CSV table of C-alpha atoms and ligand atoms in Angstrom, one decimal:
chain,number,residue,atom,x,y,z
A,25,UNK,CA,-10.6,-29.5,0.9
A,26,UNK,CA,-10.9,-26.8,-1.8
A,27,UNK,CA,-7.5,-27.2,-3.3
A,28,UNK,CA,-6.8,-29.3,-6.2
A,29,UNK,CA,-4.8,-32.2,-6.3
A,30,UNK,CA,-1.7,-31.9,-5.0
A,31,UNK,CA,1.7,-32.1,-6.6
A,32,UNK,CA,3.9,-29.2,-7.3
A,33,UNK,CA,1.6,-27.1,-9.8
A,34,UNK,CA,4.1,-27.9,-12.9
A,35,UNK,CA,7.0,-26.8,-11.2
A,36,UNK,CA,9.3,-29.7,-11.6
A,37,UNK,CA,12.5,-27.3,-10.4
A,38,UNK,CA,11.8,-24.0,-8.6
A,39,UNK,CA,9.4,-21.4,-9.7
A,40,UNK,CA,9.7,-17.8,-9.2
A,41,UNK,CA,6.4,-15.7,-8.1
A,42,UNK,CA,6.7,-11.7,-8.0
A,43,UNK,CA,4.4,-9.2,-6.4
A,44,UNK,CA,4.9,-5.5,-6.1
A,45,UNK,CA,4.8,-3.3,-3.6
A,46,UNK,CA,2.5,-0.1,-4.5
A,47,UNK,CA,2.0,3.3,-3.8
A,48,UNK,CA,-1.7,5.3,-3.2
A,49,UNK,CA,-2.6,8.3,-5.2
A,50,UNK,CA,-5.1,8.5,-2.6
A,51,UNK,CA,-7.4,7.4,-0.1
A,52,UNK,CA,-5.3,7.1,3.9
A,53,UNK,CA,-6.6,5.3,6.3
A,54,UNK,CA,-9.7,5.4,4.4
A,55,UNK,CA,-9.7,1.6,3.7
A,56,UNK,CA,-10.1,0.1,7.1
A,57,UNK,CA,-12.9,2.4,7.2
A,58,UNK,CA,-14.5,0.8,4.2
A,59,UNK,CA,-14.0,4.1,2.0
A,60,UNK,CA,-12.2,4.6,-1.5
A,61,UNK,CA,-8.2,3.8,-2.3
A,62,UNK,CA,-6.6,4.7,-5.4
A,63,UNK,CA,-3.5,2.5,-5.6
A,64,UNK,CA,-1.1,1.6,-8.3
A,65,UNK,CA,1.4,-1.4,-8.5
A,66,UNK,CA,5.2,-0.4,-8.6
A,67,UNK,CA,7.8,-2.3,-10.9
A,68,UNK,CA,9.3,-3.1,-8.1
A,69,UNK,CA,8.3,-5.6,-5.5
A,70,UNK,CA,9.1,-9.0,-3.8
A,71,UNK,CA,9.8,-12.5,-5.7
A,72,UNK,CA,9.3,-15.7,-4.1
A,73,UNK,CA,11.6,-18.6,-5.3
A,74,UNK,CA,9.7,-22.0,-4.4
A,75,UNK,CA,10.3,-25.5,-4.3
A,76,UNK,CA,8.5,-27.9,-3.1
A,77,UNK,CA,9.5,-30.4,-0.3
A,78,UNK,CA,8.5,-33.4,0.4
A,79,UNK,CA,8.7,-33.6,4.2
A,80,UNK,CA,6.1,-31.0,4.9
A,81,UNK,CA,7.9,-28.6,5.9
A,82,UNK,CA,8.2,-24.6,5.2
A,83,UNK,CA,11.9,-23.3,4.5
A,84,UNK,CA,12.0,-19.6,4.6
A,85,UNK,CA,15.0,-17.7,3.6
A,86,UNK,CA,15.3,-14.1,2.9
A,87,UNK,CA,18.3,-12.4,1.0
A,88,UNK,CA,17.8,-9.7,3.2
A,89,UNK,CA,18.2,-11.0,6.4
A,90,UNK,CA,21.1,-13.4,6.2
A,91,UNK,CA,20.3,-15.5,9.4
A,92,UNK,CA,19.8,-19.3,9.6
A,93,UNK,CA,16.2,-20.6,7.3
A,94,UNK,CA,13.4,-20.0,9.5
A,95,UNK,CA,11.5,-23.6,9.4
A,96,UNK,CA,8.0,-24.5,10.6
A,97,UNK,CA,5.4,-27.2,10.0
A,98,UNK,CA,2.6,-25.7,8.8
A,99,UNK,CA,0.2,-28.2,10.7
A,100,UNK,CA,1.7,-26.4,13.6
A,101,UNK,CA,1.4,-22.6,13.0
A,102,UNK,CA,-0.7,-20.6,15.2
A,103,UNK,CA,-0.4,-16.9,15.6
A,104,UNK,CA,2.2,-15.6,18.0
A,105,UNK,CA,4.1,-19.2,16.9
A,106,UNK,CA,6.9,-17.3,14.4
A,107,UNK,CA,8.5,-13.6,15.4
A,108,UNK,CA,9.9,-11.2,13.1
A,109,UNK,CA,10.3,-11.7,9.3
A,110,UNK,CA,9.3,-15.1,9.1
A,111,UNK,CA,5.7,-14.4,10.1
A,112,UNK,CA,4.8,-12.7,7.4
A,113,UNK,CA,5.2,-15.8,5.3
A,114,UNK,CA,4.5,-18.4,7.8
A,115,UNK,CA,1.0,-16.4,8.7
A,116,UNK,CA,0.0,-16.9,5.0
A,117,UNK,CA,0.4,-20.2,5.3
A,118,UNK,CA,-1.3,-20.2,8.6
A,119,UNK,CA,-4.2,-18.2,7.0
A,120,UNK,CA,-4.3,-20.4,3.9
A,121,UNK,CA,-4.6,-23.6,6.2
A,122,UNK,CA,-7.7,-22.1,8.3
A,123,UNK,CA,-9.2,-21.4,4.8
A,124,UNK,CA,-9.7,-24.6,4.2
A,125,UNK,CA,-6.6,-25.1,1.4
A,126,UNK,CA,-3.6,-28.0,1.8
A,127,UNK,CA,-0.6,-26.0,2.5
A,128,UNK,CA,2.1,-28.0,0.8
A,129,UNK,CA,5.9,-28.1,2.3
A,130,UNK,CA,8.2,-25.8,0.3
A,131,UNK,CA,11.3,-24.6,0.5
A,132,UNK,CA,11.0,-20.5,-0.4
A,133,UNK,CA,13.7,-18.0,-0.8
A,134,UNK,CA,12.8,-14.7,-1.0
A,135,UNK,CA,14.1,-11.5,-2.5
A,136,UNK,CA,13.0,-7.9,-2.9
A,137,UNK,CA,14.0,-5.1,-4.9
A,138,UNK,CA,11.5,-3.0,-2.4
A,139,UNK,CA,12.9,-0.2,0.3
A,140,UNK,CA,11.4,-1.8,3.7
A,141,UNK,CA,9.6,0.7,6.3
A,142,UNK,CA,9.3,3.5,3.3
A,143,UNK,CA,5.3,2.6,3.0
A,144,UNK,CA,5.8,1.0,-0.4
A,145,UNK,CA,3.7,-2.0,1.1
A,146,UNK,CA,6.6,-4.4,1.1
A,147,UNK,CA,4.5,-6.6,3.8
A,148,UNK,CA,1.9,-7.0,1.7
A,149,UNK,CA,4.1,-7.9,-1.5
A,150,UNK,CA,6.0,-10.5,1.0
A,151,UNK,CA,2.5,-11.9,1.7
A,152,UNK,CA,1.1,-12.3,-1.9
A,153,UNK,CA,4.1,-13.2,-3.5
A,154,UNK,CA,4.7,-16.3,-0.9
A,155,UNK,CA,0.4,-16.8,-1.1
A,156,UNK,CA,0.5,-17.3,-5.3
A,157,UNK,CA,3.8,-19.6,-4.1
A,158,UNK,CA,2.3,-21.5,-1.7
A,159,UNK,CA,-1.1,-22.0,-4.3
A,160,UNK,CA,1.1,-22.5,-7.1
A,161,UNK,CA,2.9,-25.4,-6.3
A,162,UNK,CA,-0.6,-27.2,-4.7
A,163,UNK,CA,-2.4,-26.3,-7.9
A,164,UNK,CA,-5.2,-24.5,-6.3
A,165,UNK,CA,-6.6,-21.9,-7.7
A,166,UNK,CA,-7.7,-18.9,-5.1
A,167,UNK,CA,-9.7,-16.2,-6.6
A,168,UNK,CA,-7.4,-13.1,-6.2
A,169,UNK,CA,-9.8,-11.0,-4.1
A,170,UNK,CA,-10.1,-14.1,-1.9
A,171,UNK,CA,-6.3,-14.3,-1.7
A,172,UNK,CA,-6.0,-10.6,-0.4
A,173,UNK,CA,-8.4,-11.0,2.0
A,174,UNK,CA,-6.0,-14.1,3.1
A,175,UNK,CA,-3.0,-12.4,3.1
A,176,UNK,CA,-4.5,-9.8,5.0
A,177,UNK,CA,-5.6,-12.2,7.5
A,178,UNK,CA,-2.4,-13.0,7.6
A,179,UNK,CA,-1.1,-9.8,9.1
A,180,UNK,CA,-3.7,-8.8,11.0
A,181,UNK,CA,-4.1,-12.3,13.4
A,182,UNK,CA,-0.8,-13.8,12.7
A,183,UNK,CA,1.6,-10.7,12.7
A,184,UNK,CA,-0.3,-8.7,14.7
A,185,UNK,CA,-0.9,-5.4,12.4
A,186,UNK,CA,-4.3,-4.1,12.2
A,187,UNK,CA,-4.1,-3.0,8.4
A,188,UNK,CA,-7.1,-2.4,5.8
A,189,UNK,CA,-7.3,-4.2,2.3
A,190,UNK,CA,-5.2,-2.1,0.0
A,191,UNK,CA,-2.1,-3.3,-0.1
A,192,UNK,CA,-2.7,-6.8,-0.3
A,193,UNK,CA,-5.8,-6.1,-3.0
A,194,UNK,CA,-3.1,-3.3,-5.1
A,195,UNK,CA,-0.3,-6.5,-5.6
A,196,UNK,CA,-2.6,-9.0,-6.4
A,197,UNK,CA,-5.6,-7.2,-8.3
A,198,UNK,CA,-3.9,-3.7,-9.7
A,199,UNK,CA,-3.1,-3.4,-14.0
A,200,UNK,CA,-0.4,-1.9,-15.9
A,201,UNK,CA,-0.5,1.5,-17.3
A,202,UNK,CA,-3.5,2.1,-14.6
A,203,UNK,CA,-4.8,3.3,-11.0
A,204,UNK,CA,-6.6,1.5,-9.2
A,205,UNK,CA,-9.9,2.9,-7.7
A,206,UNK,CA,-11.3,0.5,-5.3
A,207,UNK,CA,-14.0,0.4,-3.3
A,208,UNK,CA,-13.5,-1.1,0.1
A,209,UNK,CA,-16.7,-1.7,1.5
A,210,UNK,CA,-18.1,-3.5,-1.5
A,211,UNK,CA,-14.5,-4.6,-2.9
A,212,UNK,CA,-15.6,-3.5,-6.7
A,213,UNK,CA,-12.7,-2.4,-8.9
A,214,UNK,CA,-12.6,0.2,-11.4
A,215,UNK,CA,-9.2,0.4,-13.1
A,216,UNK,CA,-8.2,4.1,-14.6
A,217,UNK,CA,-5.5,5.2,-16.9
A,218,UNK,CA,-2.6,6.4,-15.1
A,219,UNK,CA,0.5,6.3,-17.1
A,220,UNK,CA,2.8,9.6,-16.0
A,221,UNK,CA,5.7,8.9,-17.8
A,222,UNK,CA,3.9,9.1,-21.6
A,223,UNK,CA,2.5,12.4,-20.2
A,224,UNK,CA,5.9,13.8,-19.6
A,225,UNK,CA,5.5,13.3,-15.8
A,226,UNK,CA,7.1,11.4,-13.3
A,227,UNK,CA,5.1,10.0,-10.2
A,228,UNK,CA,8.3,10.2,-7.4
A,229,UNK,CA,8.4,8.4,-4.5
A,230,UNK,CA,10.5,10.2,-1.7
A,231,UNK,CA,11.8,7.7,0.7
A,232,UNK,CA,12.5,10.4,3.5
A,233,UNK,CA,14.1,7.3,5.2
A,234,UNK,CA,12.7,7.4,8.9
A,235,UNK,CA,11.3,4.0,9.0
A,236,UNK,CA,7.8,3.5,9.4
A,237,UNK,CA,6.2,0.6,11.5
A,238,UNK,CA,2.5,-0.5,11.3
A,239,UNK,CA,2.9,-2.8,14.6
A,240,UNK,CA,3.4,0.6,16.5
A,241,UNK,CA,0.6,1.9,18.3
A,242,UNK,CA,-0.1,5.3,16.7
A,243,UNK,CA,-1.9,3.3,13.1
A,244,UNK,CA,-4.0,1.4,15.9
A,245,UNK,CA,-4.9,4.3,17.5
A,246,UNK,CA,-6.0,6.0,14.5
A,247,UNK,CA,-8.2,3.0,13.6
A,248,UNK,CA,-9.7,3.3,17.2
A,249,UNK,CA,-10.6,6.6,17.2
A,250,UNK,CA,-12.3,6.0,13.6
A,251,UNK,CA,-14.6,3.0,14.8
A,252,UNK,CA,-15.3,5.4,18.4
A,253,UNK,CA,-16.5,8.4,15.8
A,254,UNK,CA,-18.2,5.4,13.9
A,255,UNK,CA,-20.3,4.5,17.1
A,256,UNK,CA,-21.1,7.9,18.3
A,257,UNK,CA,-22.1,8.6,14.7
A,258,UNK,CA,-24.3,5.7,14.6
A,259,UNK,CA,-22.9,4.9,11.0
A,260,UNK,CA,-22.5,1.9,9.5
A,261,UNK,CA,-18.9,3.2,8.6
A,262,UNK,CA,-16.7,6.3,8.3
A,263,UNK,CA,-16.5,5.1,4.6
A,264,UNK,CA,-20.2,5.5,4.0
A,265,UNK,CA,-20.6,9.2,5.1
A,266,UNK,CA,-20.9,11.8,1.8
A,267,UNK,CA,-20.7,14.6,3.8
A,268,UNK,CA,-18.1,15.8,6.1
A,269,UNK,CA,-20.0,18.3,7.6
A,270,UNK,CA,-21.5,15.4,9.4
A,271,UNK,CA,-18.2,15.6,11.8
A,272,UNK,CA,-20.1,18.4,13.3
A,273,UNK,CA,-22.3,16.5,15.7
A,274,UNK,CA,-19.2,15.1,17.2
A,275,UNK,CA,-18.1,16.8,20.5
A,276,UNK,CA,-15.0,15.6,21.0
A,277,UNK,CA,-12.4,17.9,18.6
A,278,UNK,CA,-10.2,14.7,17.6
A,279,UNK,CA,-13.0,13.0,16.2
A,280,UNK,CA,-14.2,15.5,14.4
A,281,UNK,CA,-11.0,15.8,12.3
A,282,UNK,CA,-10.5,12.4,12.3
A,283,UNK,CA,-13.7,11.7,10.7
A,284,UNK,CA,-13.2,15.2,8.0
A,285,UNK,CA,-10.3,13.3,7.0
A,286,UNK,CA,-11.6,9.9,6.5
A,287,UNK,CA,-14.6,11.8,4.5
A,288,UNK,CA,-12.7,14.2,2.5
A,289,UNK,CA,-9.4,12.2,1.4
A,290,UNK,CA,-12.0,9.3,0.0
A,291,UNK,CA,-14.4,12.3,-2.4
A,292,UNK,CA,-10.4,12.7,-3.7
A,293,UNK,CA,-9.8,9.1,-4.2
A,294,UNK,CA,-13.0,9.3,-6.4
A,295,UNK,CA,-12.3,12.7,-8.0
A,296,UNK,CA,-9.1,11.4,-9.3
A,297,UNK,CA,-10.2,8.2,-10.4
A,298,UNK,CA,-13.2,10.5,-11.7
A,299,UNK,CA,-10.4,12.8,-13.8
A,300,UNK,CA,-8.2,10.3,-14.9
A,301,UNK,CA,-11.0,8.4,-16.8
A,302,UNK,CA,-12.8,11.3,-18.3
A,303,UNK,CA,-9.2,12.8,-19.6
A,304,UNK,CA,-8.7,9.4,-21.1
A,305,UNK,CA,-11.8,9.6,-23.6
A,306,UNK,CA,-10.9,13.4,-24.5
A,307,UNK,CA,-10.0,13.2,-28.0
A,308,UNK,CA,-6.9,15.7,-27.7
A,309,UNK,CA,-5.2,14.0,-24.6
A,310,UNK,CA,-1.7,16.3,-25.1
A,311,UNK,CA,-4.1,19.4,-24.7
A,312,UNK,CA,-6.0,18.1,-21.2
A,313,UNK,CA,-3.7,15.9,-19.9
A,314,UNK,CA,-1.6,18.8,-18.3
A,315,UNK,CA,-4.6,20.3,-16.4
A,316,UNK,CA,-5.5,17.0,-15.4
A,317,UNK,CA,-2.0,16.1,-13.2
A,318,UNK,CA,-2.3,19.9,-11.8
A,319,UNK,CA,-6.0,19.0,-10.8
A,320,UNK,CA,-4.1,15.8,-9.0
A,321,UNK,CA,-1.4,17.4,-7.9
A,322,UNK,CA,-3.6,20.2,-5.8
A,323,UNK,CA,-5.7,17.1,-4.2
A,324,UNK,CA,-2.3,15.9,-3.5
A,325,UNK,CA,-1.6,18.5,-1.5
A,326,UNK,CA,-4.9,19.4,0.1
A,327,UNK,CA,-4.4,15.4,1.2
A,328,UNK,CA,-1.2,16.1,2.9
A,329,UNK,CA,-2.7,18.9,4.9
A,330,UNK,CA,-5.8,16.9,5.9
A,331,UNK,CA,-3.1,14.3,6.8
A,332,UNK,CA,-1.0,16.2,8.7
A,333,UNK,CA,-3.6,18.4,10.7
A,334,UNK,CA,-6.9,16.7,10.6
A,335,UNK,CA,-5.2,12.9,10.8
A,336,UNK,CA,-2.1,14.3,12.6
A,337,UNK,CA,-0.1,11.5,11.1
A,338,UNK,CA,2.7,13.5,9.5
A,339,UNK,CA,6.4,13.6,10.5
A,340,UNK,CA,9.0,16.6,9.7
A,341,UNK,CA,11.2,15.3,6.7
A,342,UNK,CA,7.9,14.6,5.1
A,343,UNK,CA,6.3,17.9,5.8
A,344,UNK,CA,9.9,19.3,4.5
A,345,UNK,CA,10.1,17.0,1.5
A,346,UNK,CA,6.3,18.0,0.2
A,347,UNK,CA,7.1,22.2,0.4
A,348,UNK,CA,10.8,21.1,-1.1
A,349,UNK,CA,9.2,19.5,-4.0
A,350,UNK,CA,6.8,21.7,-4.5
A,351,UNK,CA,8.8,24.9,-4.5
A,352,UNK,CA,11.0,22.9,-7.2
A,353,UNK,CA,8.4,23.0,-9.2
A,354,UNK,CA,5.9,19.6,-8.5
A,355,UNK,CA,2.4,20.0,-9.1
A,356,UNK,CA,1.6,18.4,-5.4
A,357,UNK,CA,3.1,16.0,-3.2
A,358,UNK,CA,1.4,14.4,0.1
A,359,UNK,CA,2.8,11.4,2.5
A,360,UNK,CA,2.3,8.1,1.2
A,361,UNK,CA,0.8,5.2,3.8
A,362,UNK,CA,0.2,4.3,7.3
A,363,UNK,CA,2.0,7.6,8.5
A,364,UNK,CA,4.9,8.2,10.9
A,365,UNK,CA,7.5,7.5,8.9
A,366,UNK,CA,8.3,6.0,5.0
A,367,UNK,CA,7.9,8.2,1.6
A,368,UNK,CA,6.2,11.4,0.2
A,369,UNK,CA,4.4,10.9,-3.3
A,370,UNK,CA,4.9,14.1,-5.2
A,371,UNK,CA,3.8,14.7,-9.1
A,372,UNK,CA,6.8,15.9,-10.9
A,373,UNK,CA,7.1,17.3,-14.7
A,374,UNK,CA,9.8,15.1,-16.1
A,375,UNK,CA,11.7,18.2,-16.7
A,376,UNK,CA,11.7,19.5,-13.1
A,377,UNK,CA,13.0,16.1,-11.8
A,378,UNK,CA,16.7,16.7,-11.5
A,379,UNK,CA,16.0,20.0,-9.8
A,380,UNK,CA,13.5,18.8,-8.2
A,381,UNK,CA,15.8,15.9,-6.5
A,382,UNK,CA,18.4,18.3,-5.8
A,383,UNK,CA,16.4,20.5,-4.2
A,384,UNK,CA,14.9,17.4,-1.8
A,385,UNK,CA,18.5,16.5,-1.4
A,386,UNK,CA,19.9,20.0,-0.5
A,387,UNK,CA,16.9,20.3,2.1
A,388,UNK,CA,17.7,17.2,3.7
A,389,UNK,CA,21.2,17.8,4.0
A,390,UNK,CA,20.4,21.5,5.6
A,391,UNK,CA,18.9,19.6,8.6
A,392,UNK,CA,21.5,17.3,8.7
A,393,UNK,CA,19.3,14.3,8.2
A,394,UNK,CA,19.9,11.3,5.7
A,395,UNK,CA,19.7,11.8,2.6
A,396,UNK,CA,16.2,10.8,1.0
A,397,UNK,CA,16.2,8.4,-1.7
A,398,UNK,CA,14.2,8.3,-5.0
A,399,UNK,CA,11.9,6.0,-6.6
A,400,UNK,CA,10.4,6.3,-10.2
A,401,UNK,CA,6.8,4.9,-9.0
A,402,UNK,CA,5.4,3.4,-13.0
A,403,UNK,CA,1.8,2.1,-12.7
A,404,UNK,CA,2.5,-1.8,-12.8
A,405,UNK,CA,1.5,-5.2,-13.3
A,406,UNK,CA,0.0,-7.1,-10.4
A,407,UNK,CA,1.7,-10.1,-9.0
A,408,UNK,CA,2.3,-13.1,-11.4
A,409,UNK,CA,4.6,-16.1,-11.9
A,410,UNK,CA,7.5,-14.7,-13.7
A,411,UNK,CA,9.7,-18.4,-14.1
B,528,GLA,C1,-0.9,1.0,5.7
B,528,GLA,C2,-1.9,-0.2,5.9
B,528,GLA,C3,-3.1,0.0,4.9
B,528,GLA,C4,-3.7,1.4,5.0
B,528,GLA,C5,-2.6,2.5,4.9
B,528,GLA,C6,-3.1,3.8,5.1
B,528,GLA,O1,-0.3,0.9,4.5
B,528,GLA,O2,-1.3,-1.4,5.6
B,528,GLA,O3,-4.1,-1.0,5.1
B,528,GLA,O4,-4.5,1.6,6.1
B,528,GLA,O5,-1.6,2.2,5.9
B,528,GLA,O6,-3.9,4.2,4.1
């Protein structure tokens, strides 16, 4: 037994924990295959009100799905025991319990201020906000890297979604003001300046509002493919190659672009990161900064190509939305996430963004689709207990 004494963690009434969704300056599908992510925490994100109970027993309620508390006994969980919602929460427990940590009974009402299915990582900001929760009020204290990896236990063997580690290690381990490059093989963190909004830019997040579903078999597929090109490769991983010309000794055509992708979007997770910190000890920031975002925003949008051709992981309104915002005048946009469906991530000068938005809106509306919607995306805390 690893946690603390039991108890309620100081929280006499209810406490409130928050943890953000996130979106990915880049680095797709590159974490699974132990490459390089560049996430930042959004303001927005998931809060978990908790109480605890007693009896034993987990409460779940969400204010977005107004059906009957979803109750289990955490003693009981085992994956494929709780369906829909519910399992993201009850697999954290479930995944806390096989860590070895006293999962106490708590009564947890949740809330989010995050669009769900726009790849903004709301799963993961589910998990971590009910994980600090569920830690909280037994007074343990988890190591955060070691509570990602638990929450993303969670929805790999409980909910069924084979997901890397970036979402769950952007809401717990990400910092204000900052991107986050991190290294997914060796989990080692290097946080970069990223603040768009002092820099007179906005970092948009178009929700292009076709829903996008990790449990669906095209992410799966994508992850098999990598770990076949893996094998034939006789890598250790897709993450570790430098070069993508490597791709080359690959017959099969698939592979080969599966693997340039892997290869080329995570030297641009590192370029980036590589940019943002050596603009941030210039000495005249104004002057550089402005090259700096257009540097970005063509890696942006080399990434959406290699996502769209070489991943093939694209869908229209997102192929639409990047040349809309682009035309309008954003420096570079790509798709943000697992793919299929969920938001574009374009770079924006603040004083483009009302044409900018029109111009996504006008497009949309040409096609007859529903209309996209808009998210500010400011580099953000990571998850914390906010009452
Ligand atoms: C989803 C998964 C992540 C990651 C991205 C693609 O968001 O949850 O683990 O693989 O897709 O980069």
């Amino acid at each position: 037994m690893r946690a603390a004494a039991g108890g309620s963690g100081g929280c006499v009434s209810a406490c409130v924990w928050f943890a953000p969704g996130r979106a990915n300056l880049m680095g797709e599908h590159t974490d699974y295959n132990t490459g390089f992510v560049l996430p930042f925490a959004l303001a927005q994100g998931v809060t978990a009100t908790a109480v605890a109970r007693p009896d034993r027993l987990l409460v779940l309620r969400s204010k977005q799905v107004p059906d009957e508390p979803v109750t289990v006994s955490p003693d009981s969980l085992a994956p494929g025991s709780v369906a829909g919602w519910a399992a993201y929460p009850a697999g954290v427990a479930w995944a806390l319990r096989e860590a070895g940590y006293r999962v106490p009974g708590a009564s947890i009402d949740i809330d989010s201020d995050l669009p769900v299915g726009a790849g903004v990582a709301s799963s993961a900001a589910l998990e971590c906000s009910v994980a600090l929760a569920l830690c909280g009020l037994a007074g343990a204290q988890v190591a955060r890297r070691d509570l990602a990896a638990i929450a993303k236990r969670a929805e790999n063997e409980f909910v069924g979604a084979p997901t890397g580690i970036i979402d769950q290690a952007a809401a717990l381990l990400c910092r204000a003001g900052h991107a986050m490059l991190l290294d997914c093989g060796t989990m080692d963190i290097t946080h970069v300046p990223f603040r768009p909004g002092r820099d007179g830019m906005t970092a948009l997040v178009i929700d292009t509002r076709v829903p996008h579903a990790l449990v669906s078999g095209e992410y799966g597929r994508r992850r098999s493919e990598c770990e076949q090109a893996t094998r034939l490769l006789g890598v250790p991983s897709l993450g570790s190659v430098a070069d993508a010309a490597l791709a080359g000794r690959l017959a099969d055509p698939v592979l080969r672009r599966r693997v340039r992708h892997v290869v080329t979007d995570s030297a641009r997770a590192r370029a980036i990161a590589a940019a943002l910190a050596a603009e941030a000890d210039q000495a005249d920031q104004a002057a550089t900064a402005q090259e700096t975002y257009r540097f970005i925003g063509r890696l942006l949008t080399q990434a959406h190509l290699s996502l769209r051709d070489d991943l093939e992981i694209s869908w229209p309104e997102a192929d639409i939305a990047v040349d809309a915002a682009i035309a309008a005048g954003a420096y570079g946009a790509r798709m943000l996430g697992g793919g299929f469906g969920g938001s574009v991530l374009a770079l924006v000068p603040a004083q483009r963004l009302p044409a900018a938005r029109a111009a996504l809106t006008e497009a949309f509306a040409q096609r007859s689709w529903t209309p996209p919607e808009f998210l500010d995306a400011v580099p953000s805390a990571a998850a914390r207990r906010i009452a």
